[in-house]
Coordinates of C-alpha atoms and ligand atoms in Angstrom, one line a residue:
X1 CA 54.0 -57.6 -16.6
X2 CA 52.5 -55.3 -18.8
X3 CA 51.2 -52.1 -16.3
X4 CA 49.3 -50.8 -20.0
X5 CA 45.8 -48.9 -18.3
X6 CA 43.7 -49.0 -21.7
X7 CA 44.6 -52.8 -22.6
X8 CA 44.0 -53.4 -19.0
X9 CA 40.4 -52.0 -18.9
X10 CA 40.0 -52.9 -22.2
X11 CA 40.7 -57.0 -21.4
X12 CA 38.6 -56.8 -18.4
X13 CA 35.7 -54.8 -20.3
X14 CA 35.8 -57.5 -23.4
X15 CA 36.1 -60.3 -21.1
X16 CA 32.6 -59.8 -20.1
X17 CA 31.2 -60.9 -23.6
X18 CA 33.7 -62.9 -25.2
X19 CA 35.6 -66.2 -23.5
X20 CA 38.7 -65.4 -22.1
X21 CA 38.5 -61.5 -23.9
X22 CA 39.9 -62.8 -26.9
X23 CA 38.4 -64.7 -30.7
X24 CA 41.7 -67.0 -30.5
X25 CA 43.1 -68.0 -27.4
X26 CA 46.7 -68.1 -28.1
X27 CA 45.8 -64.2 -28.2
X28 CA 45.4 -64.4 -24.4
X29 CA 48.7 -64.3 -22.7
X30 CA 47.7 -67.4 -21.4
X31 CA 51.0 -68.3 -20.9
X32 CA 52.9 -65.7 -19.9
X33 CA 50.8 -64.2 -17.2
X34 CA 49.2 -60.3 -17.5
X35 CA 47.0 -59.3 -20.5
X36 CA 47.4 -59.1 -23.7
X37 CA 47.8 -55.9 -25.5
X38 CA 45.3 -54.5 -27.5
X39 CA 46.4 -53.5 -30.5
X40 CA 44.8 -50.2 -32.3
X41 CA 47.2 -50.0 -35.5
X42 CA 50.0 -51.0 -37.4
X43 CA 52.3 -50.1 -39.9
X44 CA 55.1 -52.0 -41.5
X45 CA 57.2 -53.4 -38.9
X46 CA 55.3 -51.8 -35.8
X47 CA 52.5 -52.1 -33.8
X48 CA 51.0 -49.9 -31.4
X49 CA 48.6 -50.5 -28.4
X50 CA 45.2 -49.3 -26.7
X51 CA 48.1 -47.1 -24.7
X52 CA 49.9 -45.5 -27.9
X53 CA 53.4 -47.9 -27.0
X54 CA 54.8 -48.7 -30.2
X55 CA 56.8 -52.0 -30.6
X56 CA 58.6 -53.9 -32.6
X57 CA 56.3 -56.9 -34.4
X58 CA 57.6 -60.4 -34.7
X59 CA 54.3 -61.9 -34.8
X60 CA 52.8 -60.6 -37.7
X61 CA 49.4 -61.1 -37.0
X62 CA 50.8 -65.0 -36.9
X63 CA 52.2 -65.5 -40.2
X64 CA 50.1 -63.1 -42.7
X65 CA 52.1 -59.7 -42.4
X66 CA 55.0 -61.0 -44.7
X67 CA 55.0 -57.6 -46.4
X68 CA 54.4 -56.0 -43.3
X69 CA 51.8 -53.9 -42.1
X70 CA 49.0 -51.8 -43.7
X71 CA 51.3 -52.6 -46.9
X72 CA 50.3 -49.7 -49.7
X73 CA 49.7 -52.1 -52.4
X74 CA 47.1 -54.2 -50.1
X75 CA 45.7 -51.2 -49.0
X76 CA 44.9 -49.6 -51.9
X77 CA 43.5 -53.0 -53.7
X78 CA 40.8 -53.5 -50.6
X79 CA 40.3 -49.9 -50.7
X80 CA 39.2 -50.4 -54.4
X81 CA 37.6 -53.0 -53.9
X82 CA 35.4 -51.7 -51.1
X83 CA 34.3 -49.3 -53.9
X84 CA 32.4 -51.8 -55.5
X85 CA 30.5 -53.9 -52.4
X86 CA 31.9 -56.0 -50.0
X87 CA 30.0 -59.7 -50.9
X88 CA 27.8 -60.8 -53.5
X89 CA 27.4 -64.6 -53.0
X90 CA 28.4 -65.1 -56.8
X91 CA 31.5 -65.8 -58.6
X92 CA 33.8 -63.0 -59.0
X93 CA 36.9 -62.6 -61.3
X94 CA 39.2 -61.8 -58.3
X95 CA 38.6 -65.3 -57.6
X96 CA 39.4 -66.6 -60.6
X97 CA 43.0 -64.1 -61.1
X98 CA 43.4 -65.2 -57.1
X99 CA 43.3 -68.7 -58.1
X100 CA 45.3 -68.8 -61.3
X101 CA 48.4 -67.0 -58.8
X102 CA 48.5 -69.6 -56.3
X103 CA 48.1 -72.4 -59.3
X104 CA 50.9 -70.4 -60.8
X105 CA 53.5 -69.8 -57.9
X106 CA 52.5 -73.5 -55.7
X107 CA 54.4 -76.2 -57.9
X108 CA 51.9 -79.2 -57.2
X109 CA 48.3 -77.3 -56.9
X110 CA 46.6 -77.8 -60.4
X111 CA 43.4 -76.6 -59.1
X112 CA 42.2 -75.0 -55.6
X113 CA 39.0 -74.0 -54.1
X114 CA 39.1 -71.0 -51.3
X115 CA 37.8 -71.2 -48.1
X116 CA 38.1 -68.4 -45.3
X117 CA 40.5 -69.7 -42.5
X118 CA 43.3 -72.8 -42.6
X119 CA 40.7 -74.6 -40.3
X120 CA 38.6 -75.0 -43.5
X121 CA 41.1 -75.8 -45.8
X122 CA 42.4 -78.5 -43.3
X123 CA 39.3 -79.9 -42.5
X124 CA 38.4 -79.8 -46.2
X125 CA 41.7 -81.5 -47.7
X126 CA 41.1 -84.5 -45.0
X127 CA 37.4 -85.2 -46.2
X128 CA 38.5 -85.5 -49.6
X129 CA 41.0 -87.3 -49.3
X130 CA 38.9 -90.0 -47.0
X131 CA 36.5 -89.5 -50.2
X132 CA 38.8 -90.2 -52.4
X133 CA 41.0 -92.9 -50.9
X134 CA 37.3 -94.6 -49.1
X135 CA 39.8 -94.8 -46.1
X136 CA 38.3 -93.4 -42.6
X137 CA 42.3 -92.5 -40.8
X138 CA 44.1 -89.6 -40.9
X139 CA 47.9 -89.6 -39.8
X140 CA 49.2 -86.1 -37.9
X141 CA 52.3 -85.2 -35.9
X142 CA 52.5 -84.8 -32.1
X143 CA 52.4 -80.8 -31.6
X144 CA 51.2 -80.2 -35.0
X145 CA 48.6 -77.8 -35.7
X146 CA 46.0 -77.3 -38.2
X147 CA 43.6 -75.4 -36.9
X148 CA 40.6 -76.4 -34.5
X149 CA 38.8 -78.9 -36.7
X150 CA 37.9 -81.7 -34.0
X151 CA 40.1 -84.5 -36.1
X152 CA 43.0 -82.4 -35.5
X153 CA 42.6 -81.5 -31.5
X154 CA 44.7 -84.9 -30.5
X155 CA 48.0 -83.9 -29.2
X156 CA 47.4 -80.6 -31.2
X157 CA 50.2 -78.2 -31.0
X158 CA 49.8 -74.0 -31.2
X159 CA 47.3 -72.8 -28.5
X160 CA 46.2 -75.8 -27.3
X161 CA 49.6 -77.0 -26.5
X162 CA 50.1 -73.1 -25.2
X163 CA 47.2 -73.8 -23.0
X164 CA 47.6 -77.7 -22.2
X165 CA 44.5 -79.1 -23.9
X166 CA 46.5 -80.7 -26.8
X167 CA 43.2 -83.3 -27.0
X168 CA 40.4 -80.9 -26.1
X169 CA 37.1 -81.7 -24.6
X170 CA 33.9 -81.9 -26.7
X171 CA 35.8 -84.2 -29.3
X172 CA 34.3 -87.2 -29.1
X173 CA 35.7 -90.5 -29.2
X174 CA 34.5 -91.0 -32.2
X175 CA 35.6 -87.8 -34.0
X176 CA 39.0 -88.6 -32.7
X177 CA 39.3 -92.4 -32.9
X178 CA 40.6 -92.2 -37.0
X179 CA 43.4 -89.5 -36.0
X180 CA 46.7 -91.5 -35.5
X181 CA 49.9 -89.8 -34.4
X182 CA 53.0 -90.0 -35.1
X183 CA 56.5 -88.1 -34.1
X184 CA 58.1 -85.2 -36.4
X185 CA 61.0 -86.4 -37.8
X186 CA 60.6 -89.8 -37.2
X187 CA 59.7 -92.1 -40.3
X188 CA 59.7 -95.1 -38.0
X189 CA 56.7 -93.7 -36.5
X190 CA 55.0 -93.0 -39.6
X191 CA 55.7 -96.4 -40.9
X192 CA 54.6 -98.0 -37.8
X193 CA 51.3 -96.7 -38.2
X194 CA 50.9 -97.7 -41.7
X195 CA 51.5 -101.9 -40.6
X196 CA 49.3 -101.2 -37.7
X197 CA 46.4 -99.9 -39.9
X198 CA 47.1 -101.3 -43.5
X199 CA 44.9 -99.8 -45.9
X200 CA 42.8 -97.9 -43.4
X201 CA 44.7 -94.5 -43.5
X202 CA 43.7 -91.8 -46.2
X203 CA 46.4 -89.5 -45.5
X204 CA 49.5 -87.7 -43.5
X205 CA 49.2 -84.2 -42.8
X206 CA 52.7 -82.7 -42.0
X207 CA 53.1 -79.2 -41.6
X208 CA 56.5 -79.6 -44.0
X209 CA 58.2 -77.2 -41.3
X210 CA 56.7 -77.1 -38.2
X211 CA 55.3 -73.9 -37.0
X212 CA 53.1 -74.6 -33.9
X213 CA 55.6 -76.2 -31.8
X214 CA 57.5 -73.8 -32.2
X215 CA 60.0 -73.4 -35.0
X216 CA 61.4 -77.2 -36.2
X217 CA 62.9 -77.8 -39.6
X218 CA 62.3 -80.9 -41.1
X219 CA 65.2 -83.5 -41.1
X220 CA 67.3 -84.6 -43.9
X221 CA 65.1 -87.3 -46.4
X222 CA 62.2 -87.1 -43.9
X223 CA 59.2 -85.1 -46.1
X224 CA 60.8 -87.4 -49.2
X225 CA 60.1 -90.4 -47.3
X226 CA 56.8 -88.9 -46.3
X227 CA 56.3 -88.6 -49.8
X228 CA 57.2 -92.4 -51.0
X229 CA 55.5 -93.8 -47.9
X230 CA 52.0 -92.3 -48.6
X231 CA 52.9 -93.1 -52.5
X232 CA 53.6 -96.9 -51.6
X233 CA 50.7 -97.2 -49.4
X234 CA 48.5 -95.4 -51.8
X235 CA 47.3 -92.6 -48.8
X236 CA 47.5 -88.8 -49.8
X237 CA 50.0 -86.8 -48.5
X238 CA 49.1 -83.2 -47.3
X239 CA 51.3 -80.7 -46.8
X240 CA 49.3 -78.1 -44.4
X241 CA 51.4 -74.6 -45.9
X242 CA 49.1 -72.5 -44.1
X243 CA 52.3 -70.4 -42.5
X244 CA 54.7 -72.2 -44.4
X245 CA 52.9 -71.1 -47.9
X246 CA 54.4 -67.9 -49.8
X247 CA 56.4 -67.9 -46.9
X248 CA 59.4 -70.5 -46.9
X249 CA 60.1 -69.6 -50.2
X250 CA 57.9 -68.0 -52.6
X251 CA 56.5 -71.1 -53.6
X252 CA 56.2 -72.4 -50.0
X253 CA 57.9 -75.2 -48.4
X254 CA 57.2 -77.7 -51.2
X255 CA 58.9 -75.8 -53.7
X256 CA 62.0 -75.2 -51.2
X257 CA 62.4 -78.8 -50.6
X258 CA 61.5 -80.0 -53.5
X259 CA 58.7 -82.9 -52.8
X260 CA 55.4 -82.4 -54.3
X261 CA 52.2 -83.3 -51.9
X262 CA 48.9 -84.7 -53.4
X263 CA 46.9 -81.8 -51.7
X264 CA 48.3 -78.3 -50.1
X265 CA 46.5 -76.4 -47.9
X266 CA 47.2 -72.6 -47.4
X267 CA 46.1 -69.6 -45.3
X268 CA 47.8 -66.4 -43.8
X269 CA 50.1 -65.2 -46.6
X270 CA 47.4 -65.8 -48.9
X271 CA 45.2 -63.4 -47.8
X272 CA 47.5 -60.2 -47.6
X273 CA 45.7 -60.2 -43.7
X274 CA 42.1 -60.3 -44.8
X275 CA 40.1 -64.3 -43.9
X276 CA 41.3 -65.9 -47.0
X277 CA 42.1 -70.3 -46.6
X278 CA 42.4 -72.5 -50.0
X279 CA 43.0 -76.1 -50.5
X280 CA 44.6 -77.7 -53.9
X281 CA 47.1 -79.9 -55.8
X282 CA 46.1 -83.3 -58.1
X283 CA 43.5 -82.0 -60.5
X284 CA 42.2 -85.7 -59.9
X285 CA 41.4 -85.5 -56.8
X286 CA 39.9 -81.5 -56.4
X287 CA 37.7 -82.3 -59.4
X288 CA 36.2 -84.6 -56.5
X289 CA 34.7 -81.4 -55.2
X290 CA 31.0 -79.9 -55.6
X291 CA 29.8 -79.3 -57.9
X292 CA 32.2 -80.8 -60.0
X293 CA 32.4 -83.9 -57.9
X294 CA 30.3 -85.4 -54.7
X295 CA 32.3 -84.2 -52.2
X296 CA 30.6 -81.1 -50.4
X297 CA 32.4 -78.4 -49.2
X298 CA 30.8 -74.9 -48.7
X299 CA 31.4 -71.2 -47.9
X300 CA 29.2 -67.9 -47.9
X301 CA 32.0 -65.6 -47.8
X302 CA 34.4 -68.2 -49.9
X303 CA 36.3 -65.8 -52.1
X304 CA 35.3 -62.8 -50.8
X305 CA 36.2 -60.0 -53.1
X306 CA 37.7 -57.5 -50.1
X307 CA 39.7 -61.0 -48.9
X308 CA 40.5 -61.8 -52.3
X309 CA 41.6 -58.4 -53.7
X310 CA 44.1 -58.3 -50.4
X311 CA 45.6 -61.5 -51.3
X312 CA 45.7 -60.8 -55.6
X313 CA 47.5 -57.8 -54.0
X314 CA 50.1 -59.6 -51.5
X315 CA 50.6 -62.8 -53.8
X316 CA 51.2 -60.4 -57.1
X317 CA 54.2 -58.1 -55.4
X318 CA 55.8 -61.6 -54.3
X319 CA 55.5 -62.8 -57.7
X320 CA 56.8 -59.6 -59.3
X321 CA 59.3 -58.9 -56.4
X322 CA 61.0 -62.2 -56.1
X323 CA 64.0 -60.8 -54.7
X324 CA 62.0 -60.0 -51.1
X325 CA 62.9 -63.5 -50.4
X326 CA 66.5 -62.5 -50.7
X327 CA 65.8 -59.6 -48.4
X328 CA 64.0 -62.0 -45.8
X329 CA 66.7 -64.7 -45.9
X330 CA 69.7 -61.7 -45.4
X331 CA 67.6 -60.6 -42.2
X332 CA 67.5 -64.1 -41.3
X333 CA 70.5 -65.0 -41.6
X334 CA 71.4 -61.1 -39.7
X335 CA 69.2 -62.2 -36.9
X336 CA 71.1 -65.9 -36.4
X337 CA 74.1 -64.5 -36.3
X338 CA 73.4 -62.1 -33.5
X339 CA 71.6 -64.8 -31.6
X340 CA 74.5 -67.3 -31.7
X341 CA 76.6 -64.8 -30.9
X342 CA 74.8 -64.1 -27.7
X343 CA 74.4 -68.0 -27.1
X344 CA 78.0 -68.3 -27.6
X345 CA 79.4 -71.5 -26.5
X346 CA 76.8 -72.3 -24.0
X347 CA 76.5 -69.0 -22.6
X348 CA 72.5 -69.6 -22.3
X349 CA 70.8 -73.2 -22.1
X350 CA 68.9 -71.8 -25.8
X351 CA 68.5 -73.4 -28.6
X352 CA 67.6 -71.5 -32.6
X353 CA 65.8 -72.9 -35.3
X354 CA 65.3 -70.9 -38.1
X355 CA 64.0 -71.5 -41.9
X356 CA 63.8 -68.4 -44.4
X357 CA 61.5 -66.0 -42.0
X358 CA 60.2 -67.9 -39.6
X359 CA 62.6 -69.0 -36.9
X360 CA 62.5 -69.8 -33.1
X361 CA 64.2 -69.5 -29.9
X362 CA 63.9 -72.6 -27.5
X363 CA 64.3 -72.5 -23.9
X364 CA 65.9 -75.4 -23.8
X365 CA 70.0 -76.2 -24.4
X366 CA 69.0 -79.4 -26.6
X367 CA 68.2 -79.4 -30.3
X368 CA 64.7 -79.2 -31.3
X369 CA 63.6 -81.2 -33.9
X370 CA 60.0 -82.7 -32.6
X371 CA 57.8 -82.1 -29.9
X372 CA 59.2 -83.9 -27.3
X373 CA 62.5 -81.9 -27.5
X374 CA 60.4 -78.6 -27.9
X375 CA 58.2 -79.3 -24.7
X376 CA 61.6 -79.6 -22.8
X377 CA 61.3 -75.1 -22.9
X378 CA 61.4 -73.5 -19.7
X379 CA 58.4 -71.9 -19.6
X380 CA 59.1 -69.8 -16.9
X381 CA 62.3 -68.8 -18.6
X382 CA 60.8 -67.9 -21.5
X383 CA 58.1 -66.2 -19.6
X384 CA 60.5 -63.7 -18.1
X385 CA 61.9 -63.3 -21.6
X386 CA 59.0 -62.2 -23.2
X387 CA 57.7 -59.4 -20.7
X388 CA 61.8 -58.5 -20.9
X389 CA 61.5 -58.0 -25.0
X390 CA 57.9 -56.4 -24.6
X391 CA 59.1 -53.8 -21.8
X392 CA 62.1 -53.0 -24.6
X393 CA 59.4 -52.7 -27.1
X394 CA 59.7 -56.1 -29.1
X395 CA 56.3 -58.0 -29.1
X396 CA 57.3 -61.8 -29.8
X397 CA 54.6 -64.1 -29.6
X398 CA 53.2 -64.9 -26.3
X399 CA 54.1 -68.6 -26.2
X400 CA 57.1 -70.6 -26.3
X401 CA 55.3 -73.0 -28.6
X402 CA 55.0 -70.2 -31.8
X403 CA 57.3 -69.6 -34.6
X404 CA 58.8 -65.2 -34.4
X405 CA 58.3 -63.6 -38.6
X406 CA 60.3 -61.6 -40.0
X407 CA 58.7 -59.1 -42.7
X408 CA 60.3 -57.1 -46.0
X409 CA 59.4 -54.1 -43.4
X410 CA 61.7 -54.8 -40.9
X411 CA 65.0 -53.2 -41.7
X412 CA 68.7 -54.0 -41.0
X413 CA 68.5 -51.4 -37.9
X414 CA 65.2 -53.0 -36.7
X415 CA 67.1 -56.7 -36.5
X416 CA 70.4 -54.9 -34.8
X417 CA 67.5 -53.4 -32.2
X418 CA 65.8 -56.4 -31.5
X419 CA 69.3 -58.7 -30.6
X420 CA 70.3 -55.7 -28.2
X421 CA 66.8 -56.2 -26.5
X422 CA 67.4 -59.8 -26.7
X423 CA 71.3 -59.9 -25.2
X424 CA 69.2 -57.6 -22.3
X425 CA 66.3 -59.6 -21.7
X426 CA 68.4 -63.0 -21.7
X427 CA 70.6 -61.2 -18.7
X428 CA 68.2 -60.6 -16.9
X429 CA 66.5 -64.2 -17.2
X430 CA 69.2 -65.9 -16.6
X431 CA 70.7 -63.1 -13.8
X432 CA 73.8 -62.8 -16.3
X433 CA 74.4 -66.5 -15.2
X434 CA 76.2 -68.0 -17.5
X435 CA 74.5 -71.8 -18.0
Ligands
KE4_501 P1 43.3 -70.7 -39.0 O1 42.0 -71.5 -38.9 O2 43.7 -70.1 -37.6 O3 43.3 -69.6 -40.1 O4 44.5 -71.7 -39.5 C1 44.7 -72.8 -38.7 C2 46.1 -73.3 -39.0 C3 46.3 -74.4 -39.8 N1 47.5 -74.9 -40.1 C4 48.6 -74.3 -39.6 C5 50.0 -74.8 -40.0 C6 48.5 -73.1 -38.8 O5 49.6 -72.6 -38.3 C7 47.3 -72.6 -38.4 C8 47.0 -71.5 -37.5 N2 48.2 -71.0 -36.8 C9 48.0 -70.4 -35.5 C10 49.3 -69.8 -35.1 N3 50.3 -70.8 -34.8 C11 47.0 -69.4 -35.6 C12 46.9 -68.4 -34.4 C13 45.7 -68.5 -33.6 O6 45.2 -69.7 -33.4 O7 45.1 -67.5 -33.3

């Protein structure tokens, strides 16, 4: 457990005034016990807390940080920007270069609108496409995640699988009662909803790899058939990029698989850290959107020029800097190998998943590839883990249900440092038993 004084009296002062201490509640250590860390700066690949410790980030501020921390280029664009006023409820032309990159770099978006979180863009990509299909059912996977929009808190994944409330109270039956799940992976049960409820569902929402269960790469053909099942059933298919987008590849998961969605949703990445969400693809269907079209969608801080000069800033060097992918993919690939060296032949009952730089470590000796392999983790196992990798300095993600990032700031050395902590912390979990 963390013994860290200032995050200590810190979590018990903010705890006074805000549920559970914390704005997100995967933030919480809800799962592993102790309190979370509070967090008082950052830089590149580092964090350091309320207590001055410095570690090791693999959670990049969940998925944002791909450049890593307080990255110059950001920094200097919002510091800029601040310059000039921080929100004028008007259109800016930061919103209009923002927009013009992600139409650019995302093969299928033709036209986007930006929100300020992946909950709106979600939530916004599902109304239009009810709108534009006049269907009232939405399709999503068990332990997906797309933010806390009530359609999506059924057998939601991320925090509220972290936390055990994967269908949370205050959605009402009738805010949930047009969400139909199906399994990752699994076509079958995709298909199966599609005869059960023919012509009645608007759209899938997959999150192309899945990030909230943890880690899990989608299976050979299955986002292709995703793709011809909405297309032969006439629903739109979504592809919620919100950690996968800029980050997969540089033009997200759709562009590394090669299937094209109707509509994309992104967050994180897009932002550069600051609240920046966007939804977009068909030019048919967006120009559905107020003003141009009836369906309403709104946002005071929409485009915001701080968020928007962060995320001009983030999106540009991946677009002139290509070969950072390269550089993620080689410490990728350098942190896989070190992990199946330590997992060996069975050494540990583990189990990796890994796609570009975002990758996963199971508790659990069995592939992963949906949620009901993924909920098979030891908990407690990973539990000890993670207070074994923080007390070496390497702050993973406090849940066994989240994907680990890797950034262009962490370095050759950094990867080495974290697989020593790693072989160390697994030795102790498992007592240096060998499974
Ligand atoms: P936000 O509303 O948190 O910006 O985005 C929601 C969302 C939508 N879609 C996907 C695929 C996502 O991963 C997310 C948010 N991801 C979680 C981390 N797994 C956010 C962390 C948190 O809830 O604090």
């Amino acid at each position: 457990m963390s013994t860290n004084k200032v995050s200590k009296e810190l979590f018990e002062r903010a705890r006074k005034t805000i549920p559970g201490g914390v704005n997100s509640p995967v933030r919480a250590f809800g799962s592993v016990g102790g309190h979370p860390l509070f967090i008082v700066r950052a830089d590149g690949a580092r964090v350091t807390d309320a207590d001055g410790k410095e570690y090791l980030d693999f959670v990049g501020s969940w998925g944002p940080m791909i450049l890593g921390h307080n990255q110059e280029g950001i920094r200097q664009a919002v510091h800029e920007a601040l310059k000039l006023g921080t929100s004028f409820g008007a259109p800016t032309t930061r919103e209009i270069e923002l927009a013009e990159l992600v139409v650019e770099l995302v093969p299928s978006v033709e036209v986007v609108r930006l929100v300020n979180s992946g909950t709106e863009a979600t939530m916004s990509a599902v109304r239009l496409a009810r709108a534009a299909t006049g269907r009232p059912r939405l399709v999503k996977f068990r332990g997906g995640y797309h933010g806390h929009a009530d359609a999506f808190l059924v057998e939601a994944g991320s925090g509220a699988a972290t936390l055990g409330v994967p269908s949370s109270p205050g959605v009402t039956p009738g805010a949930a009662q047009d969400t139909l799940v199906a399994e990752f992976n699994d076509l079958n049960s995709v298909n199966a909803q599609f005869e059960a409820y023919p012509g009645e569902i608007a759209c899938v929402i997959v999150e192309p790899v899945a990030g909230n269960m943890g880690c899990v790469p989608p299976g050979e053909g299955f986002l292709q058939g995703l793709r011809e099942t909405c297309t032969a059933n006439g629903a739109v298919l979504i592809f919620d990029e919100v950690m996968t987008g800029f980050r997969v590849s540089r033009g997200g998961a759709q562009e590394r698989y090669g299937v094209m969605p109707d509509l994309t949703t992104l967050g994180k990445v897009i932002g550069g850290g600051l609240p920046v969400g966007a939804y977009g693809g068909r030019e048919d269907l967006m120009r559905q959107i107020a003003p141009d079209g009836p369906v309403y969608q709104a946002g005071t801080l929409s485009g915001n020029p701080l968020a928007t000069s962060a995320g001009i800033a983030a999106l540009t060097y991946l677009k002139e800097n290509p070969e950072v992918f390269e550089r993620l993919e080689r410490r990728g690939r350098q942190f896989e190998a070190g992990i199946h060296e330590i997992i060996g032949e069975g050494n540990y009952p583990l189990s990796w998943t890994r796609v570009g730089s975002m990758a996963s470590l199971f508790f659990t000796p069995n592939e992963v590839t949906d949620w009901g392999s993924a909920a098979q983790s030891d908990r407690e196992a990973f539990k000890r883990f993670f207070w074994g990798m923080l007390a070496r300095g390497i702050y993973l993600a406090p849940s066994p249900f989240e994907a680990l990032f890797l950034s262009a700031a962490h370095t050759e050395e950094d990867i080495s440092d974290a697989l020593s902590a790693t072989e160390e912390a697994l030795g102790e979990v498992f007592d240096g038993r060998v499974a």
